[in-house]
């Protein structure tokens, strides 16, 4: 077994069990997009561009009463250790779908009938937890686009590595650990907009991991708000 948790209750990268990786979020980094954001979480580097709302050119897919959110999650070929084959694959199609579902509840979509809001998530560098990083950054980019929103959506994973429930899994903890639990919430209401689980947790561990992930989400939410305040002033 690869040792992920080392002595003194510290993880291999020196973090405590409930500690996030260093986080940086910046809003409004691209000039051509309607909204954008850049996020770094540990070794993850994520760029998001938002376009819209604009009329959806595929007539048969238009919704007469609201806008739809289309997400494209894409990993750059150079984002991972072994070159990633360019183009969509099963994983990126799944992550694009769950990202769109996670973001939807926050936006007043009914204000933009027959429209589409396009969210492009580019993973420039990956180190575990890119779906959560993508959702967190996408939500800031949606706000930067000036969309009317109920709240931001924020995402963070918890999981289990070497028998310990830990927050914000690194790549090695994700790959070698026993479970990964990505969560997204709308902090104001506490509504859970994403809940996935890979691996095995007992009901007690599940409760503990979910609480930890929500705690992580609330911390990340502060940084999201700071990024938006920095861009638009207090
Ligand atoms: N990964 C990789 N190659 C791939 C896909 C993923 O090396 O084609 C790595 C990457 O660091 C990613 C991690 O495996 O962050 C975990 O991937 P997972 O599918 O669990 O999604 P994530 O944790 O990034 O949301």
PDB file of C-alpha atoms and ligand atoms in Angstrom:
ATOM      1  CA  UNK A   1       0.000   0.000   0.000  1.00  0.00           C
ATOM      2  CA  UNK A   2       1.277   3.472  -0.842  1.00  0.00           C
ATOM      3  CA  UNK A   3       1.637   5.569   2.305  1.00  0.00           C
ATOM      4  CA  UNK A   4      -0.616   8.575   2.019  1.00  0.00           C
ATOM      5  CA  UNK A   5      -0.972   9.489   5.668  1.00  0.00           C
ATOM      6  CA  UNK A   6       2.274   9.930   7.543  1.00  0.00           C
ATOM      7  CA  UNK A   7       3.056  10.337  11.227  1.00  0.00           C
ATOM      8  CA  UNK A   8       1.789  13.076  13.538  1.00  0.00           C
ATOM      9  CA  UNK A   9      -1.598  12.911  11.826  1.00  0.00           C
ATOM     10  CA  UNK A  10      -0.253  14.781   8.808  1.00  0.00           C
ATOM     11  CA  UNK A  11      -0.883  13.869   5.208  1.00  0.00           C
ATOM     12  CA  UNK A  12       1.893  13.269   2.674  1.00  0.00           C
ATOM     13  CA  UNK A  13       1.740  16.900   1.561  1.00  0.00           C
ATOM     14  CA  UNK A  14       1.865  18.148   5.159  1.00  0.00           C
ATOM     15  CA  UNK A  15      -1.815  19.025   5.480  1.00  0.00           C
ATOM     16  CA  UNK A  16      -4.134  18.257   8.385  1.00  0.00           C
ATOM     17  CA  UNK A  17      -7.143  16.018   7.684  1.00  0.00           C
ATOM     18  CA  UNK A  18      -9.470  18.998   7.440  1.00  0.00           C
ATOM     19  CA  UNK A  19      -7.144  21.310   5.544  1.00  0.00           C
ATOM     20  CA  UNK A  20      -7.649  22.567   1.981  1.00  0.00           C
ATOM     21  CA  UNK A  21      -4.814  22.936  -0.495  1.00  0.00           C
ATOM     22  CA  UNK A  22      -3.670  26.541  -1.125  1.00  0.00           C
ATOM     23  CA  UNK A  23      -6.419  28.303  -3.065  1.00  0.00           C
ATOM     24  CA  UNK A  24      -6.410  31.315  -5.351  1.00  0.00           C
ATOM     25  CA  UNK A  25      -9.387  32.643  -7.334  1.00  0.00           C
ATOM     26  CA  UNK A  26      -9.461  35.557  -9.758  1.00  0.00           C
ATOM     27  CA  UNK A  27     -12.530  36.887 -11.580  1.00  0.00           C
ATOM     28  CA  UNK A  28     -12.587  38.568 -15.004  1.00  0.00           C
ATOM     29  CA  UNK A  29      -9.346  37.317 -16.505  1.00  0.00           C
ATOM     30  CA  UNK A  30     -10.413  37.107 -20.185  1.00  0.00           C
ATOM     31  CA  UNK A  31     -11.422  40.099 -22.293  1.00  0.00           C
ATOM     32  CA  UNK A  32     -13.446  38.386 -25.030  1.00  0.00           C
ATOM     33  CA  UNK A  33     -15.689  36.320 -22.785  1.00  0.00           C
ATOM     34  CA  UNK A  34     -18.798  37.736 -21.067  1.00  0.00           C
ATOM     35  CA  UNK A  35     -17.538  36.312 -17.798  1.00  0.00           C
ATOM     36  CA  UNK A  36     -14.414  34.468 -16.735  1.00  0.00           C
ATOM     37  CA  UNK A  37     -12.438  33.168 -13.800  1.00  0.00           C
ATOM     38  CA  UNK A  38      -9.104  31.552 -13.025  1.00  0.00           C
ATOM     39  CA  UNK A  39      -8.613  29.210 -10.094  1.00  0.00           C
ATOM     40  CA  UNK A  40      -5.676  27.410  -8.546  1.00  0.00           C
ATOM     41  CA  UNK A  41      -6.196  24.751  -5.901  1.00  0.00           C
ATOM     42  CA  UNK A  42      -2.907  23.098  -5.031  1.00  0.00           C
ATOM     43  CA  UNK A  43      -1.618  21.855  -8.381  1.00  0.00           C
ATOM     44  CA  UNK A  44      -4.935  22.336 -10.181  1.00  0.00           C
ATOM     45  CA  UNK A  45      -5.083  25.248 -12.619  1.00  0.00           C
ATOM     46  CA  UNK A  46      -8.467  25.977 -14.144  1.00  0.00           C
ATOM     47  CA  UNK A  47      -9.654  28.640 -16.567  1.00  0.00           C
ATOM     48  CA  UNK A  48     -13.359  29.251 -17.208  1.00  0.00           C
ATOM     49  CA  UNK A  49     -15.052  31.373 -19.880  1.00  0.00           C
ATOM     50  CA  UNK A  50     -18.788  32.113 -19.956  1.00  0.00           C
ATOM     51  CA  UNK A  51     -20.690  33.318 -23.016  1.00  0.00           C
ATOM     52  CA  UNK A  52     -24.307  34.417 -22.948  1.00  0.00           C
ATOM     53  CA  UNK A  53     -27.095  34.443 -22.334  1.00  0.00           C
ATOM     54  CA  UNK A  54     -27.545  34.425 -26.109  1.00  0.00           C
ATOM     55  CA  UNK A  55     -30.241  33.033 -28.365  1.00  0.00           C
ATOM     56  CA  UNK A  56     -29.856  29.297 -28.742  1.00  0.00           C
ATOM     57  CA  UNK A  57     -29.314  28.655 -32.454  1.00  0.00           C
ATOM     58  CA  UNK A  58     -30.521  25.033 -32.232  1.00  0.00           C
ATOM     59  CA  UNK A  59     -34.231  25.820 -32.331  1.00  0.00           C
ATOM     60  CA  UNK A  60     -35.490  22.370 -31.329  1.00  0.00           C
ATOM     61  CA  UNK A  61     -33.375  22.470 -28.161  1.00  0.00           C
ATOM     62  CA  UNK A  62     -34.572  25.918 -27.082  1.00  0.00           C
ATOM     63  CA  UNK A  63     -36.705  26.079 -23.924  1.00  0.00           C
ATOM     64  CA  UNK A  64     -39.613  28.493 -24.354  1.00  0.00           C
ATOM     65  CA  UNK A  65     -39.629  29.382 -20.637  1.00  0.00           C
ATOM     66  CA  UNK A  66     -35.956  29.516 -19.676  1.00  0.00           C
ATOM     67  CA  UNK A  67     -32.312  29.420 -20.639  1.00  0.00           C
ATOM     68  CA  UNK A  68     -30.227  26.282 -20.602  1.00  0.00           C
ATOM     69  CA  UNK A  69     -26.670  26.015 -19.278  1.00  0.00           C
ATOM     70  CA  UNK A  70     -24.301  24.091 -21.532  1.00  0.00           C
ATOM     71  CA  UNK A  71     -20.945  23.149 -20.013  1.00  0.00           C
ATOM     72  CA  UNK A  72     -17.854  21.816 -21.688  1.00  0.00           C
ATOM     73  CA  UNK A  73     -15.223  20.452 -19.320  1.00  0.00           C
ATOM     74  CA  UNK A  74     -11.963  19.878 -21.153  1.00  0.00           C
ATOM     75  CA  UNK A  75      -8.576  18.665 -19.990  1.00  0.00           C
ATOM     76  CA  UNK A  76      -5.604  20.072 -21.885  1.00  0.00           C
ATOM     77  CA  UNK A  77      -3.311  17.354 -23.285  1.00  0.00           C
ATOM     78  CA  UNK A  78      -0.496  18.744 -21.110  1.00  0.00           C
ATOM     79  CA  UNK A  79      -2.581  18.913 -17.913  1.00  0.00           C
ATOM     80  CA  UNK A  80      -1.731  15.428 -16.663  1.00  0.00           C
ATOM     81  CA  UNK A  81       1.411  13.321 -16.358  1.00  0.00           C
ATOM     82  CA  UNK A  82       0.658  10.996 -19.282  1.00  0.00           C
ATOM     83  CA  UNK A  83      -0.429  13.134 -22.238  1.00  0.00           C
ATOM     84  CA  UNK A  84      -4.230  13.300 -22.329  1.00  0.00           C
ATOM     85  CA  UNK A  85      -5.657  12.419 -25.753  1.00  0.00           C
ATOM     86  CA  UNK A  86      -7.311  15.624 -27.006  1.00  0.00           C
ATOM     87  CA  UNK A  87     -11.063  15.743 -27.405  1.00  0.00           C
ATOM     88  CA  UNK A  88     -14.078  14.581 -25.407  1.00  0.00           C
ATOM     89  CA  UNK A  89     -14.152  11.190 -23.700  1.00  0.00           C
ATOM     90  CA  UNK A  90     -16.638   9.455 -21.397  1.00  0.00           C
ATOM     91  CA  UNK A  91     -15.204  11.144 -18.322  1.00  0.00           C
ATOM     92  CA  UNK A  92     -15.327  14.688 -19.733  1.00  0.00           C
ATOM     93  CA  UNK A  93     -18.880  14.171 -21.034  1.00  0.00           C
ATOM     94  CA  UNK A  94     -19.940  13.020 -17.552  1.00  0.00           C
ATOM     95  CA  UNK A  95     -18.204  15.925 -15.802  1.00  0.00           C
ATOM     96  CA  UNK A  96     -19.679  18.434 -18.272  1.00  0.00           C
ATOM     97  CA  UNK A  97     -23.160  17.097 -17.509  1.00  0.00           C
ATOM     98  CA  UNK A  98     -22.849  17.052 -13.718  1.00  0.00           C
ATOM     99  CA  UNK A  99     -21.305  20.542 -13.777  1.00  0.00           C
ATOM    100  CA  UNK A 100     -24.230  21.958 -15.688  1.00  0.00           C
ATOM    101  CA  UNK A 101     -26.674  20.240 -13.271  1.00  0.00           C
ATOM    102  CA  UNK A 102     -24.726  21.552 -10.257  1.00  0.00           C
ATOM    103  CA  UNK A 103     -24.745  25.173 -11.484  1.00  0.00           C
ATOM    104  CA  UNK A 104     -28.339  25.341 -12.740  1.00  0.00           C
ATOM    105  CA  UNK A 105     -30.148  25.892  -9.413  1.00  0.00           C
ATOM    106  CA  UNK A 106     -28.184  29.109  -8.750  1.00  0.00           C
ATOM    107  CA  UNK A 107     -29.110  31.020 -11.896  1.00  0.00           C
ATOM    108  CA  UNK A 108     -32.467  32.701 -12.615  1.00  0.00           C
ATOM    109  CA  UNK A 109     -32.763  30.850 -15.929  1.00  0.00           C
ATOM    110  CA  UNK A 110     -36.426  31.827 -16.375  1.00  0.00           C
ATOM    111  CA  UNK A 111     -35.316  35.390 -17.129  1.00  0.00           C
ATOM    112  CA  UNK A 112     -33.783  34.294 -20.443  1.00  0.00           C
ATOM    113  CA  UNK A 113     -36.227  32.167 -22.458  1.00  0.00           C
ATOM    114  CA  UNK A 114     -34.932  30.430 -25.605  1.00  0.00           C
ATOM    115  CA  UNK A 115     -31.334  31.266 -24.617  1.00  0.00           C
ATOM    116  CA  UNK A 116     -28.174  29.380 -23.895  1.00  0.00           C
ATOM    117  CA  UNK A 117     -25.431  30.145 -21.416  1.00  0.00           C
ATOM    118  CA  UNK A 118     -22.191  28.463 -22.469  1.00  0.00           C
ATOM    119  CA  UNK A 119     -19.588  27.571 -19.873  1.00  0.00           C
ATOM    120  CA  UNK A 120     -16.143  26.449 -21.053  1.00  0.00           C
ATOM    121  CA  UNK A 121     -13.963  24.862 -18.369  1.00  0.00           C
ATOM    122  CA  UNK A 122     -10.363  24.293 -19.360  1.00  0.00           C
ATOM    123  CA  UNK A 123      -8.184  22.236 -17.031  1.00  0.00           C
ATOM    124  CA  UNK A 124      -4.665  23.511 -17.671  1.00  0.00           C
ATOM    125  CA  UNK A 125      -3.090  21.431 -14.909  1.00  0.00           C
ATOM    126  CA  UNK A 126      -4.684  18.598 -12.925  1.00  0.00           C
ATOM    127  CA  UNK A 127      -3.870  17.291  -9.470  1.00  0.00           C
ATOM    128  CA  UNK A 128      -7.074  15.587  -8.291  1.00  0.00           C
ATOM    129  CA  UNK A 129     -10.411  17.283  -7.699  1.00  0.00           C
ATOM    130  CA  UNK A 130     -10.693  19.054 -11.036  1.00  0.00           C
ATOM    131  CA  UNK A 131     -14.478  18.645 -11.296  1.00  0.00           C
ATOM    132  CA  UNK A 132     -14.933  20.506  -8.001  1.00  0.00           C
ATOM    133  CA  UNK A 133     -12.383  23.162  -8.970  1.00  0.00           C
ATOM    134  CA  UNK A 134     -14.195  23.589 -12.303  1.00  0.00           C
ATOM    135  CA  UNK A 135     -17.608  24.072 -10.673  1.00  0.00           C
ATOM    136  CA  UNK A 136     -16.240  26.578  -8.128  1.00  0.00           C
ATOM    137  CA  UNK A 137     -14.512  28.606 -10.870  1.00  0.00           C
ATOM    138  CA  UNK A 138     -17.497  28.368 -13.254  1.00  0.00           C
ATOM    139  CA  UNK A 139     -19.782  29.844 -10.648  1.00  0.00           C
ATOM    140  CA  UNK A 140     -17.479  32.860 -10.234  1.00  0.00           C
ATOM    141  CA  UNK A 141     -17.372  33.245 -14.034  1.00  0.00           C
ATOM    142  CA  UNK A 142     -21.201  33.192 -14.180  1.00  0.00           C
ATOM    143  CA  UNK A 143     -21.332  35.954 -11.579  1.00  0.00           C
ATOM    144  CA  UNK A 144     -18.645  37.857 -13.502  1.00  0.00           C
ATOM    145  CA  UNK A 145     -20.871  37.633 -16.601  1.00  0.00           C
ATOM    146  CA  UNK A 146     -23.435  39.637 -14.623  1.00  0.00           C
ATOM    147  CA  UNK A 147     -26.035  36.883 -14.542  1.00  0.00           C
ATOM    148  CA  UNK A 148     -28.770  37.217 -11.928  1.00  0.00           C
ATOM    149  CA  UNK A 149     -28.019  34.527  -9.349  1.00  0.00           C
ATOM    150  CA  UNK A 150     -29.547  33.295  -6.108  1.00  0.00           C
ATOM    151  CA  UNK A 151     -26.090  32.529  -4.749  1.00  0.00           C
ATOM    152  CA  UNK A 152     -22.743  31.160  -5.862  1.00  0.00           C
ATOM    153  CA  UNK A 153     -22.260  27.408  -6.163  1.00  0.00           C
ATOM    154  CA  UNK A 154     -19.197  26.026  -4.472  1.00  0.00           C
ATOM    155  CA  UNK A 155     -17.701  22.579  -4.686  1.00  0.00           C
ATOM    156  CA  UNK A 156     -15.205  20.540  -2.713  1.00  0.00           C
ATOM    157  CA  UNK A 157     -14.463  16.844  -2.224  1.00  0.00           C
ATOM    158  CA  UNK A 158     -13.773  14.826   0.878  1.00  0.00           C
ATOM    159  CA  UNK A 159     -12.882  11.153   0.966  1.00  0.00           C
ATOM    160  CA  UNK A 160     -10.972   8.399   2.662  1.00  0.00           C
ATOM    161  CA  UNK A 161      -7.276   7.624   2.416  1.00  0.00           C
ATOM    162  CA  UNK A 162      -5.379   5.089   4.555  1.00  0.00           C
ATOM    163  CA  UNK A 163      -8.532   4.630   6.627  1.00  0.00           C
ATOM    164  CA  UNK A 164      -8.837   8.336   7.462  1.00  0.00           C
ATOM    165  CA  UNK A 165     -11.599  10.680   6.340  1.00  0.00           C
ATOM    166  CA  UNK A 166      -9.863  13.694   4.774  1.00  0.00           C
ATOM    167  CA  UNK A 167     -10.785  16.947   3.056  1.00  0.00           C
ATOM    168  CA  UNK A 168      -9.878  17.962  -0.503  1.00  0.00           C
ATOM    169  CA  UNK A 169      -8.133  14.860  -1.850  1.00  0.00           C
ATOM    170  CA  UNK A 170      -4.853  15.306  -3.664  1.00  0.00           C
ATOM    171  CA  UNK A 171      -4.199  13.266  -6.802  1.00  0.00           C
ATOM    172  CA  UNK A 172      -2.459  10.454  -4.927  1.00  0.00           C
ATOM    173  CA  UNK A 173      -5.185  10.344  -2.259  1.00  0.00           C
ATOM    174  CA  UNK A 174      -7.804  10.281  -5.025  1.00  0.00           C
ATOM    175  CA  UNK A 175      -6.092   7.479  -6.949  1.00  0.00           C
ATOM    176  CA  UNK A 176      -4.808   5.338  -4.075  1.00  0.00           C
ATOM    177  CA  UNK A 177      -7.414   6.173  -1.450  1.00  0.00           C
ATOM    178  CA  UNK A 178     -10.553   4.206  -0.582  1.00  0.00           C
ATOM    179  CA  UNK A 179     -13.215   6.779  -1.450  1.00  0.00           C
ATOM    180  CA  UNK A 180     -13.847  10.147  -3.085  1.00  0.00           C
ATOM    181  CA  UNK A 181     -16.958  12.206  -2.363  1.00  0.00           C
ATOM    182  CA  UNK A 182     -17.300  15.341  -4.517  1.00  0.00           C
ATOM    183  CA  UNK A 183     -19.970  17.715  -3.215  1.00  0.00           C
ATOM    184  CA  UNK A 184     -21.360  21.057  -4.424  1.00  0.00           C
ATOM    185  CA  UNK A 185     -23.648  23.298  -2.400  1.00  0.00           C
ATOM    186  CA  UNK A 186     -25.485  26.590  -2.575  1.00  0.00           C
ATOM    187  CA  UNK A 187     -24.159  28.022   0.708  1.00  0.00           C
ATOM    188  CA  UNK A 188     -27.047  30.352   1.519  1.00  0.00           C
ATOM    189  CA  UNK A 189     -29.642  27.567   1.539  1.00  0.00           C
ATOM    190  CA  UNK A 190     -27.357  24.605   2.102  1.00  0.00           C
ATOM    191  CA  UNK A 191     -28.924  22.919  -0.937  1.00  0.00           C
ATOM    192  CA  UNK A 192     -26.691  20.134  -2.268  1.00  0.00           C
ATOM    193  CA  UNK A 193     -26.407  20.422  -6.054  1.00  0.00           C
ATOM    194  CA  UNK A 194     -23.809  17.698  -6.599  1.00  0.00           C
ATOM    195  CA  UNK A 195     -23.146  14.515  -4.683  1.00  0.00           C
ATOM    196  CA  UNK A 196     -21.072  11.744  -6.212  1.00  0.00           C
ATOM    197  CA  UNK A 197     -19.242   8.875  -4.592  1.00  0.00           C
ATOM    198  CA  UNK A 198     -16.460   6.694  -5.867  1.00  0.00           C
ATOM    199  CA  UNK A 199     -15.326   3.852  -3.573  1.00  0.00           C
ATOM    200  CA  UNK A 200     -16.654   2.642  -0.239  1.00  0.00           C
ATOM    201  CA  UNK A 201     -17.577   4.454   2.972  1.00  0.00           C
ATOM    202  CA  UNK A 202     -19.538   3.228   5.991  1.00  0.00           C
ATOM    203  CA  UNK A 203     -22.635   5.303   6.824  1.00  0.00           C
ATOM    204  CA  UNK A 204     -20.675   6.978   9.666  1.00  0.00           C
ATOM    205  CA  UNK A 205     -17.735   7.756   7.409  1.00  0.00           C
ATOM    206  CA  UNK A 206     -20.116   9.077   4.782  1.00  0.00           C
ATOM    207  CA  UNK A 207     -21.684  11.504   7.284  1.00  0.00           C
ATOM    208  CA  UNK A 208     -18.247  12.617   8.431  1.00  0.00           C
ATOM    209  CA  UNK A 209     -16.971  13.096   4.867  1.00  0.00           C
ATOM    210  CA  UNK A 210     -20.103  15.014   3.848  1.00  0.00           C
ATOM    211  CA  UNK A 211     -19.777  17.352   6.851  1.00  0.00           C
ATOM    212  CA  UNK A 212     -16.106  17.877   6.056  1.00  0.00           C
ATOM    213  CA  UNK A 213     -16.827  18.603   2.372  1.00  0.00           C
ATOM    214  CA  UNK A 214     -19.511  21.144   3.332  1.00  0.00           C
ATOM    215  CA  UNK A 215     -17.085  22.783   5.774  1.00  0.00           C
ATOM    216  CA  UNK A 216     -14.532  22.973   2.912  1.00  0.00           C
ATOM    217  CA  UNK A 217     -17.174  24.441   0.582  1.00  0.00           C
ATOM    218  CA  UNK A 218     -17.925  27.220   3.063  1.00  0.00           C
ATOM    219  CA  UNK A 219     -14.242  28.126   3.308  1.00  0.00           C
ATOM    220  CA  UNK A 220     -13.887  28.175  -0.486  1.00  0.00           C
ATOM    221  CA  UNK A 221     -17.037  30.309  -0.756  1.00  0.00           C
ATOM    222  CA  UNK A 222     -15.270  33.097   1.168  1.00  0.00           C
ATOM    223  CA  UNK A 223     -12.525  33.140  -1.491  1.00  0.00           C
ATOM    224  CA  UNK A 224     -15.118  33.216  -4.271  1.00  0.00           C
ATOM    225  CA  UNK A 225     -16.746  36.268  -2.708  1.00  0.00           C
ATOM    226  CA  UNK A 226     -13.365  37.950  -2.207  1.00  0.00           C
ATOM    227  CA  UNK A 227     -12.533  37.403  -5.896  1.00  0.00           C
ATOM    228  CA  UNK A 228     -15.779  39.046  -7.000  1.00  0.00           C
ATOM    229  CA  UNK A 229     -15.384  41.926  -4.523  1.00  0.00           C
ATOM    230  CA  UNK A 230     -11.830  42.493  -5.749  1.00  0.00           C
ATOM    231  CA  UNK A 231     -13.046  42.772  -9.328  1.00  0.00           C
ATOM    232  CA  UNK A 232     -16.065  44.980  -8.685  1.00  0.00           C
ATOM    233  CA  UNK A 233     -15.099  46.815  -5.524  1.00  0.00           C
ATOM    234  CA  UNK A 234     -16.764  46.495  -2.141  1.00  0.00           C
TER     235      UNK A 234
HETATM  236  N1  LIG B   1      -6.318  12.172 -14.329  1.00  0.00           N
HETATM  237  C1  LIG B   1      -5.319  11.829 -15.205  1.00  0.00           C
HETATM  238  N2  LIG B   1      -5.668  11.532 -16.499  1.00  0.00           N
HETATM  239  C2  LIG B   1      -6.969  11.543 -16.945  1.00  0.00           C
HETATM  240  C3  LIG B   1      -7.959  11.860 -16.030  1.00  0.00           C
HETATM  241  C4  LIG B   1      -7.611  12.178 -14.715  1.00  0.00           C
HETATM  242  O1  LIG B   1      -4.138  11.826 -14.838  1.00  0.00           O
HETATM  243  O2  LIG B   1      -7.230  11.254 -18.117  1.00  0.00           O
HETATM  244  C5  LIG B   1      -5.942  12.554 -12.940  1.00  0.00           C
HETATM  245  C6  LIG B   1      -6.110  14.047 -12.701  1.00  0.00           C
HETATM  246  O3  LIG B   1      -5.095  14.544 -11.881  1.00  0.00           O
HETATM  247  C7  LIG B   1      -7.432  14.113 -12.001  1.00  0.00           C
HETATM  248  C8  LIG B   1      -7.346  12.847 -11.143  1.00  0.00           C
HETATM  249  O4  LIG B   1      -6.772  11.897 -12.001  1.00  0.00           O
HETATM  250  O5  LIG B   1      -7.561  15.294 -11.248  1.00  0.00           O
HETATM  251  C9  LIG B   1      -8.667  12.357 -10.605  1.00  0.00           C
HETATM  252  O6  LIG B   1      -9.591  12.198 -11.626  1.00  0.00           O
HETATM  253  P1  LIG B   1     -11.152  12.002 -11.346  1.00  0.00           P
HETATM  254  O7  LIG B   1     -11.727  11.299 -12.536  1.00  0.00           O
HETATM  255  O8  LIG B   1     -11.363  11.429  -9.992  1.00  0.00           O
HETATM  256  O9  LIG B   1     -11.717  13.488 -11.382  1.00  0.00           O
HETATM  257  P2  LIG B   1     -11.382  14.754 -10.489  1.00  0.00           P
HETATM  258  O10 LIG B   1     -10.927  14.270  -9.131  1.00  0.00           O
HETATM  259  O11 LIG B   1     -10.297  15.504 -11.207  1.00  0.00           O
HETATM  260  O12 LIG B   1     -12.645  15.515 -10.419  1.00  0.00           O
END
